[in-house]
PDB file of C-alpha atoms in Angstrom:
ATOM      1  CA  PHE A 295     110.585  77.869  40.866  1.00  0.00           C
ATOM      2  CA  HIS A 296     108.727  75.974  38.155  1.00  0.00           C
ATOM      3  CA  ILE A 297     110.621  72.706  37.833  1.00  0.00           C
ATOM      4  CA  LEU A 298     110.415  71.331  34.287  1.00  0.00           C
ATOM      5  CA  ASP A 299     113.169  68.682  34.438  1.00  0.00           C
ATOM      6  CA  GLU A 300     116.076  67.355  36.536  1.00  0.00           C
ATOM      7  CA  THR A 301     118.278  70.326  35.550  1.00  0.00           C
ATOM      8  CA  CYS A 302     115.703  72.728  36.978  1.00  0.00           C
ATOM      9  CA  PHE A 303     115.380  70.569  40.098  1.00  0.00           C
ATOM     10  CA  ALA A 304     119.151  70.660  40.639  1.00  0.00           C
ATOM     11  CA  ALA A 305     119.102  74.455  40.232  1.00  0.00           C
ATOM     12  CA  PHE A 306     116.322  74.674  42.817  1.00  0.00           C
ATOM     13  CA  ALA A 307     118.259  72.460  45.262  1.00  0.00           C
ATOM     14  CA  ARG A 308     121.407  74.579  44.818  1.00  0.00           C
ATOM     15  CA  TYR A 309     119.406  77.776  45.316  1.00  0.00           C
ATOM     16  CA  VAL A 310     118.072  76.463  48.642  1.00  0.00           C
ATOM     17  CA  ALA A 311     121.576  75.309  49.613  1.00  0.00           C
ATOM     18  CA  ASP A 312     122.877  78.838  48.969  1.00  0.00           C
ATOM     19  CA  GLY A 313     120.680  80.149  51.778  1.00  0.00           C
ATOM     20  CA  HIS A 314     117.239  80.653  50.213  1.00  0.00           C
ATOM     21  CA  ALA A 315     115.481  78.400  52.725  1.00  0.00           C
ATOM     22  CA  GLY A 316     111.953  79.637  52.025  1.00  0.00           C
ATOM     23  CA  GLN A 317     111.960  79.234  48.240  1.00  0.00           C
ATOM     24  CA  ASP A 318     108.695  77.714  46.978  1.00  0.00           C
ATOM     25  CA  ALA A 319     108.639  75.302  44.047  1.00  0.00           C
ATOM     26  CA  VAL A 320     106.142  73.593  41.740  1.00  0.00           C
ATOM     27  CA  LEU A 321     106.935  70.366  39.895  1.00  0.00           C
ATOM     28  CA  GLU A 322     105.612  70.512  36.314  1.00  0.00           C
ATOM     29  CA  ASN A 323     106.677  67.044  35.072  1.00  0.00           C
ATOM     30  CA  ASP A 324     107.875  63.655  36.254  1.00  0.00           C
ATOM     31  CA  ILE A 325     111.667  63.708  36.727  1.00  0.00           C
ATOM     32  CA  ASN A 326     114.558  61.294  37.300  1.00  0.00           C
ATOM     33  CA  VAL A 327     117.458  62.719  39.296  1.00  0.00           C
ATOM     34  CA  ASN A 328     120.702  61.723  41.047  1.00  0.00           C
ATOM     35  CA  MET A 329     121.187  63.615  44.310  1.00  0.00           C
ATOM     36  CA  GLY A 330     123.826  64.086  46.978  1.00  0.00           C
ATOM     37  CA  ALA A 331     127.427  62.897  47.054  1.00  0.00           C
ATOM     38  CA  GLY A 332     128.965  62.486  43.598  1.00  0.00           C
ATOM     39  CA  SER A 333     126.270  64.489  41.791  1.00  0.00           C
ATOM     40  CA  ASP A 334     125.691  68.138  40.877  1.00  0.00           C
ATOM     41  CA  CYS A 335     122.348  68.156  42.725  1.00  0.00           C
ATOM     42  CA  PRO A 336     122.512  68.612  46.508  1.00  0.00           C
ATOM     43  CA  LEU A 337     119.853  67.198  48.780  1.00  0.00           C
ATOM     44  CA  VAL A 338     117.091  69.763  49.319  1.00  0.00           C
ATOM     45  CA  GLY A 339     117.861  71.026  52.826  1.00  0.00           C
ATOM     46  CA  THR A 340     121.653  70.565  52.822  1.00  0.00           C
ATOM     47  CA  PRO A 341     123.307  72.606  54.198  1.00  0.00           C
ATOM     48  CA  THR A 342     120.360  75.051  54.536  1.00  0.00           C
ATOM     49  CA  MET A 343     117.214  73.535  56.089  1.00  0.00           C
ATOM     50  CA  TYR A 344     114.265  73.795  53.716  1.00  0.00           C
ATOM     51  CA  GLU A 345     111.401  76.037  54.903  1.00  0.00           C
ATOM     52  CA  GLY A 346     109.353  76.592  51.740  1.00  0.00           C
ATOM     53  CA  THR A 347     106.381  74.941  50.023  1.00  0.00           C
ATOM     54  CA  PHE A 348     107.035  72.213  47.452  1.00  0.00           C
ATOM     55  CA  ASP A 349     103.995  71.162  45.378  1.00  0.00           C
ATOM     56  CA  GLY A 350     104.508  68.060  43.252  1.00  0.00           C
ATOM     57  CA  GLN A 351     101.135  68.542  41.489  1.00  0.00           C
ATOM     58  CA  GLY A 352     100.702  64.759  41.350  1.00  0.00           C
ATOM     59  CA  HIS A 353     103.997  64.124  39.570  1.00  0.00           C
ATOM     60  CA  THR A 354     106.702  61.548  40.377  1.00  0.00           C
ATOM     61  CA  ILE A 355     110.329  62.056  41.393  1.00  0.00           C
ATOM     62  CA  VAL A 356     112.555  59.039  40.789  1.00  0.00           C
ATOM     63  CA  ALA A 357     115.628  59.880  42.859  1.00  0.00           C
ATOM     64  CA  THR A 358     118.881  58.078  43.559  1.00  0.00           C
ATOM     65  CA  VAL A 359     119.992  59.696  46.816  1.00  0.00           C
ATOM     66  CA  ASN A 360     123.532  59.344  48.205  1.00  0.00           C
ATOM     67  CA  GLY A 361     123.581  60.750  51.727  1.00  0.00           C
ATOM     68  CA  GLY A 362     127.373  61.040  51.777  1.00  0.00           C
ATOM     69  CA  GLY A 363     127.512  59.524  55.252  1.00  0.00           C
ATOM     70  CA  SER A 364     125.177  62.169  56.693  1.00  0.00           C
ATOM     71  CA  ILE A 365     121.408  62.872  56.782  1.00  0.00           C
ATOM     72  CA  GLY A 366     119.775  61.453  53.661  1.00  0.00           C
ATOM     73  CA  GLY A 367     116.516  62.012  51.801  1.00  0.00           C
ATOM     74  CA  ILE A 368     115.180  63.844  48.766  1.00  0.00           C
ATOM     75  CA  PHE A 369     114.539  66.505  51.398  1.00  0.00           C
ATOM     76  CA  SER A 370     117.374  66.054  53.887  1.00  0.00           C
ATOM     77  CA  SER A 371     116.372  68.529  56.614  1.00  0.00           C
ATOM     78  CA  VAL A 372     113.220  70.639  56.867  1.00  0.00           C
ATOM     79  CA  LYS A 373     111.602  73.060  59.300  1.00  0.00           C
ATOM     80  CA  GLY A 374     108.399  74.984  58.735  1.00  0.00           C
ATOM     81  CA  ALA A 375     108.073  73.391  55.289  1.00  0.00           C
ATOM     82  CA  THR A 376     105.059  72.088  53.359  1.00  0.00           C
ATOM     83  CA  ILE A 377     105.602  69.205  50.923  1.00  0.00           C
ATOM     84  CA  ARG A 378     102.561  67.858  49.070  1.00  0.00           C
ATOM     85  CA  ASN A 379     101.061  66.086  46.057  1.00  0.00           C
ATOM     86  CA  LEU A 380     104.007  63.875  45.160  1.00  0.00           C
ATOM     87  CA  THR A 381     105.063  60.291  44.475  1.00  0.00           C
ATOM     88  CA  ALA A 382     108.667  59.419  45.333  1.00  0.00           C
ATOM     89  CA  GLU A 383     110.483  56.416  43.887  1.00  0.00           C
ATOM     90  CA  GLY A 384     114.132  55.353  43.808  1.00  0.00           C
ATOM     91  CA  SER A 385     116.527  54.886  46.731  1.00  0.00           C
ATOM     92  CA  VAL A 386     118.291  56.479  49.688  1.00  0.00           C
ATOM     93  CA  SER A 387     121.670  55.022  50.706  1.00  0.00           C
ATOM     94  CA  ASN A 388     124.943  55.927  52.464  1.00  0.00           C
ATOM     95  CA  ALA A 389     122.958  57.899  55.053  1.00  0.00           C
ATOM     96  CA  THR A 390     122.739  58.175  58.850  1.00  0.00           C
ATOM     97  CA  GLN A 391     119.229  59.526  59.494  1.00  0.00           C
ATOM     98  CA  ALA A 392     117.304  58.359  56.439  1.00  0.00           C
ATOM     99  CA  GLY A 393     113.847  58.774  54.932  1.00  0.00           C
ATOM    100  CA  PHE A 394     111.954  60.554  52.176  1.00  0.00           C
ATOM    101  CA  VAL A 395     112.713  63.421  54.567  1.00  0.00           C
ATOM    102  CA  GLY A 396     115.870  62.810  56.574  1.00  0.00           C
ATOM    103  CA  ALA A 397     115.116  65.046  59.554  1.00  0.00           C
ATOM    104  CA  ILE A 398     112.440  67.436  60.816  1.00  0.00           C
ATOM    105  CA  ASP A 399     113.492  70.363  62.997  1.00  0.00           C
ATOM    106  CA  SER A 400     111.555  73.075  64.843  1.00  0.00           C
ATOM    107  CA  ARG A 401     108.429  74.854  63.499  1.00  0.00           C
ATOM    108  CA  ASP A 402     105.238  73.378  62.011  1.00  0.00           C
ATOM    109  CA  VAL A 403     105.727  70.963  59.110  1.00  0.00           C
ATOM    110  CA  LEU A 404     103.054  69.560  56.761  1.00  0.00           C
ATOM    111  CA  LEU A 405     103.580  66.471  54.603  1.00  0.00           C
ATOM    112  CA  GLU A 406     100.423  65.556  52.682  1.00  0.00           C
ATOM    113  CA  ASN A 407      99.197  63.616  49.649  1.00  0.00           C
ATOM    114  CA  ILE A 408     102.478  61.711  49.336  1.00  0.00           C
ATOM    115  CA  ILE A 409     103.232  58.163  48.184  1.00  0.00           C
ATOM    116  CA  VAL A 410     106.728  56.850  48.897  1.00  0.00           C
ATOM    117  CA  LYS A 411     107.932  53.745  47.049  1.00  0.00           C
ATOM    118  CA  MET A 412     111.629  54.198  47.795  1.00  0.00           C
ATOM    119  CA  ASN A 413     114.200  51.731  49.120  1.00  0.00           C
ATOM    120  CA  ILE A 414     115.606  53.573  52.127  1.00  0.00           C
ATOM    121  CA  GLU A 415     118.728  52.550  54.086  1.00  0.00           C
ATOM    122  CA  GLY A 416     120.285  54.261  57.087  1.00  0.00           C
ATOM    123  CA  THR A 417     122.752  53.620  59.898  1.00  0.00           C
ATOM    124  CA  THR A 418     121.067  55.617  62.701  1.00  0.00           C
ATOM    125  CA  ASN A 419     117.305  56.210  62.497  1.00  0.00           C
ATOM    126  CA  VAL A 420     115.376  55.067  59.440  1.00  0.00           C
ATOM    127  CA  GLY A 421     111.760  55.822  58.486  1.00  0.00           C
ATOM    128  CA  GLY A 422     109.644  55.402  55.387  1.00  0.00           C
ATOM    129  CA  LEU A 423     108.609  59.059  55.598  1.00  0.00           C
ATOM    130  CA  VAL A 424     111.004  60.727  58.078  1.00  0.00           C
ATOM    131  CA  GLY A 425     114.230  59.493  59.609  1.00  0.00           C
ATOM    132  CA  THR A 426     114.250  61.535  62.817  1.00  0.00           C
ATOM    133  CA  SER A 427     112.887  64.612  64.559  1.00  0.00           C
ATOM    134  CA  THR A 428     114.312  67.093  67.012  1.00  0.00           C
ATOM    135  CA  SER A 429     112.286  68.610  69.827  1.00  0.00           C
ATOM    136  CA  PHE A 430     109.649  71.177  68.756  1.00  0.00           C
ATOM    137  CA  THR A 431     107.360  71.432  71.785  1.00  0.00           C
ATOM    138  CA  ASP A 432     105.293  74.388  70.574  1.00  0.00           C
ATOM    139  CA  HIS A 433     104.877  73.118  67.015  1.00  0.00           C
ATOM    140  CA  THR A 434     103.417  70.100  65.200  1.00  0.00           C
ATOM    141  CA  ALA A 435     104.509  67.932  62.300  1.00  0.00           C
ATOM    142  CA  THR A 436     101.449  66.713  60.373  1.00  0.00           C
ATOM    143  CA  PHE A 437     101.354  63.650  58.090  1.00  0.00           C
ATOM    144  CA  ARG A 438      98.127  63.570  56.046  1.00  0.00           C
ATOM    145  CA  ASN A 439      97.025  61.276  53.194  1.00  0.00           C
ATOM    146  CA  TYR A 440     100.302  59.419  53.089  1.00  0.00           C
ATOM    147  CA  MET A 441     101.307  55.923  51.963  1.00  0.00           C
ATOM    148  CA  PHE A 442     104.588  54.101  52.426  1.00  0.00           C
ATOM    149  CA  ALA A 443     104.878  51.288  49.898  1.00  0.00           C
ATOM    150  CA  GLY A 444     108.653  50.964  49.716  1.00  0.00           C
ATOM    151  CA  LYS A 445     111.276  49.306  51.909  1.00  0.00           C
ATOM    152  CA  ALA A 446     113.049  50.705  54.990  1.00  0.00           C
ATOM    153  CA  THR A 447     116.232  48.936  56.083  1.00  0.00           C
ATOM    154  CA  TYR A 448     118.525  49.459  59.066  1.00  0.00           C
ATOM    155  CA  VAL A 449     122.229  48.984  58.240  1.00  0.00           C
ATOM    156  CA  GLY A 450     123.864  50.482  61.353  1.00  0.00           C
ATOM    157  CA  PRO A 451     125.531  48.971  64.434  1.00  0.00           C
ATOM    158  CA  GLU A 452     123.747  45.959  65.893  1.00  0.00           C
ATOM    159  CA  GLY A 453     121.629  46.633  68.975  1.00  0.00           C
ATOM    160  CA  LYS A 454     121.538  50.419  68.560  1.00  0.00           C
ATOM    161  CA  ASN A 455     119.209  53.068  67.100  1.00  0.00           C
ATOM    162  CA  GLY A 456     116.069  51.963  65.247  1.00  0.00           C
ATOM    163  CA  LEU A 457     113.536  52.232  62.475  1.00  0.00           C
ATOM    164  CA  GLY A 458     109.837  52.790  61.897  1.00  0.00           C
ATOM    165  CA  GLY A 459     107.496  52.425  58.963  1.00  0.00           C
ATOM    166  CA  PHE A 460     106.791  56.165  59.012  1.00  0.00           C
ATOM    167  CA  LEU A 461     109.192  57.720  61.538  1.00  0.00           C
ATOM    168  CA  GLY A 462     112.529  56.329  62.736  1.00  0.00           C
ATOM    169  CA  TRP A 463     112.705  58.384  65.935  1.00  0.00           C
ATOM    170  CA  CYS A 464     110.322  60.805  67.623  1.00  0.00           C
ATOM    171  CA  ALA A 465     112.371  62.861  70.074  1.00  0.00           C
ATOM    172  CA  THR A 466     111.183  64.034  73.477  1.00  0.00           C
ATOM    173  CA  GLY A 467     109.110  67.182  73.089  1.00  0.00           C
ATOM    174  CA  SER A 468     108.076  66.497  69.489  1.00  0.00           C
ATOM    175  CA  ASN A 469     104.417  66.654  68.416  1.00  0.00           C
ATOM    176  CA  PHE A 470     103.051  64.620  65.512  1.00  0.00           C
ATOM    177  CA  ALA A 471      99.558  64.379  64.015  1.00  0.00           C
ATOM    178  CA  MET A 472      98.824  61.569  61.557  1.00  0.00           C
ATOM    179  CA  GLU A 473      95.637  61.363  59.517  1.00  0.00           C
ATOM    180  CA  SER A 474      94.572  58.991  56.707  1.00  0.00           C
ATOM    181  CA  CYS A 475      97.917  57.218  56.439  1.00  0.00           C
ATOM    182  CA  ILE A 476      98.672  53.628  55.465  1.00  0.00           C
ATOM    183  CA  MET A 477     101.846  51.557  55.820  1.00  0.00           C
ATOM    184  CA  ILE A 478     102.028  48.677  53.343  1.00  0.00           C
ATOM    185  CA  GLY A 479     105.783  48.681  52.806  1.00  0.00           C
ATOM    186  CA  ASP A 480     108.532  46.381  54.047  1.00  0.00           C
ATOM    187  CA  ILE A 481     110.496  46.936  57.262  1.00  0.00           C
ATOM    188  CA  ASP A 482     113.836  45.127  57.050  1.00  0.00           C
ATOM    189  CA  LEU A 483     115.644  44.681  60.375  1.00  0.00           C
ATOM    190  CA  GLY A 484     118.935  44.377  58.488  1.00  0.00           C
ATOM    191  CA  THR A 485     121.711  44.509  61.101  1.00  0.00           C
ATOM    192  CA  ASN A 486     119.205  44.355  63.991  1.00  0.00           C
ATOM    193  CA  PRO A 487     118.557  47.780  65.528  1.00  0.00           C
ATOM    194  CA  GLU A 488     117.688  48.294  69.201  1.00  0.00           C
ATOM    195  CA  LYS A 489     113.974  49.074  68.730  1.00  0.00           C
ATOM    196  CA  THR A 490     111.453  49.051  65.875  1.00  0.00           C
ATOM    197  CA  ALA A 491     107.886  50.247  65.210  1.00  0.00           C
ATOM    198  CA  GLN A 492     105.259  49.745  62.521  1.00  0.00           C
ATOM    199  CA  PHE A 493     104.456  53.478  62.491  1.00  0.00           C
ATOM    200  CA  LEU A 494     106.410  55.713  64.852  1.00  0.00           C
ATOM    201  CA  ARG A 495     109.386  54.720  66.984  1.00  0.00           C
ATOM    202  CA  ALA A 496     108.609  57.111  69.807  1.00  0.00           C
ATOM    203  CA  ASN A 497     109.546  57.473  73.458  1.00  0.00           C
ATOM    204  CA  ASN A 498     107.232  58.599  76.245  1.00  0.00           C
ATOM    205  CA  GLY A 499     108.138  62.245  75.718  1.00  0.00           C
ATOM    206  CA  CYS A 500     106.822  62.267  72.144  1.00  0.00           C
ATOM    207  CA  LYS A 501     103.211  63.360  71.720  1.00  0.00           C
ATOM    208  CA  PHE A 502     101.202  62.191  68.741  1.00  0.00           C
ATOM    209  CA  SER A 503      97.705  61.492  67.461  1.00  0.00           C
ATOM    210  CA  VAL A 504      96.611  58.911  64.884  1.00  0.00           C
ATOM    211  CA  LYS A 505      93.319  59.128  62.969  1.00  0.00           C
ATOM    212  CA  ASN A 506      92.066  56.858  60.171  1.00  0.00           C
ATOM    213  CA  CYS A 507      95.384  55.065  59.722  1.00  0.00           C
ATOM    214  CA  ALA A 508      96.180  51.412  59.037  1.00  0.00           C
ATOM    215  CA  TYR A 509      99.075  49.037  58.407  1.00  0.00           C
ATOM    216  CA  ILE A 510      99.943  45.536  57.276  1.00  0.00           C
ATOM    217  CA  PRO A 511     101.892  43.892  60.129  1.00  0.00           C
ATOM    218  CA  ALA A 512     105.568  43.293  59.394  1.00  0.00           C
ATOM    219  CA  PRO A 513     107.334  40.313  61.025  1.00  0.00           C
ATOM    220  CA  GLY A 514     109.728  40.918  63.901  1.00  0.00           C
ATOM    221  CA  ILE A 515     108.565  44.459  64.704  1.00  0.00           C
ATOM    222  CA  MET A 516     108.409  45.250  68.439  1.00  0.00           C
ATOM    223  CA  PHE A 517     105.727  47.963  68.601  1.00  0.00           C
ATOM    224  CA  VAL A 518     103.126  49.747  66.507  1.00  0.00           C
ATOM    225  CA  ASN A 519     103.898  53.098  68.124  1.00  0.00           C
ATOM    226  CA  GLY A 520     106.503  53.117  70.852  1.00  0.00           C
ATOM    227  CA  HIS A 521     110.083  52.512  71.918  1.00  0.00           C
ATOM    228  CA  SER A 522     110.274  50.981  75.398  1.00  0.00           C
ATOM    229  CA  SER A 523     106.552  50.143  75.541  1.00  0.00           C
ATOM    230  CA  GLU A 524     103.455  50.289  73.345  1.00  0.00           C
ATOM    231  CA  ALA A 525     102.028  53.796  73.050  1.00  0.00           C
ATOM    232  CA  ASN A 526      98.414  54.815  72.578  1.00  0.00           C
ATOM    233  CA  ALA A 527      96.664  55.981  69.392  1.00  0.00           C
ATOM    234  CA  THR A 528      97.243  52.595  67.786  1.00  0.00           C
ATOM    235  CA  PRO A 529      96.044  52.353  64.148  1.00  0.00           C
ATOM    236  CA  LEU A 530      94.237  49.426  62.543  1.00  0.00           C
ATOM    237  CA  ALA A 531      96.008  46.226  61.518  1.00  0.00           C
ATOM    238  CA  CYS A 532      95.041  44.977  58.046  1.00  0.00           C
ATOM    239  CA  ASP A 533      95.404  41.508  56.565  1.00  0.00           C
ATOM    240  CA  ASN A 534      95.884  43.140  53.181  1.00  0.00           C
ATOM    241  CA  ALA A 535      95.671  46.578  51.647  1.00  0.00           C
ATOM    242  CA  THR A 536      96.933  47.788  48.312  1.00  0.00           C
ATOM    243  CA  ASP A 537      95.010  50.885  47.316  1.00  0.00           C
ATOM    244  CA  GLY A 538      95.117  53.041  50.442  1.00  0.00           C
ATOM    245  CA  GLU A 539      91.631  52.198  51.649  1.00  0.00           C
ATOM    246  CA  LEU A 540      91.363  51.490  55.356  1.00  0.00           C
ATOM    247  CA  CYS A 541      90.439  47.952  56.322  1.00  0.00           C
TER     248      CYS A 541
END
């Protein structure tokens, strides 16, 4: 698919939804699109998880995403996918698991060269990049050259679930590798989730590595990486950072 405008993007999303999980796509221009409930453009990965390669070629998607009370993101659910070279702006709302990508499932996933400036709201697990992950013990999700410069807000039941600047929940058995990433966005506790993290909200069964990553501390956040306690592989804390350079 060579995506020239929002009509082409909607056709691509419908094609994936119809069962063509591995369809590759290249974005040829900046686009502005309404997605999800109430629109003619489904979320990429609903109901068929996306498994292809999406190359934004440095372009910008401005998306208004309505999760319809389910998993929400420009890419709702992915497994074995590669998404790269893209800036994402706009919003995600009316979602449970919420992020630029709502959920990552089994098989290796690569997200690289991505800037997210979206306002993201969710009622379960909320992340600036990914809402949640399932267990994929023999595979790895890689975040490389990534910046979150938007706002992630929890709007679910008080004292439950959680949010993270990059990942809202890293499930037991998941493997993540983060390299050259920076978190300069806002983390809004909203209705007060159970646990929060600057980078990854992760329990002891989640394995991850962090290399050349940094963040601006957000007030009220419990951990950098962790859930019930601070995990290792802690990135740098910056007093200020605006251009992606590490402090």
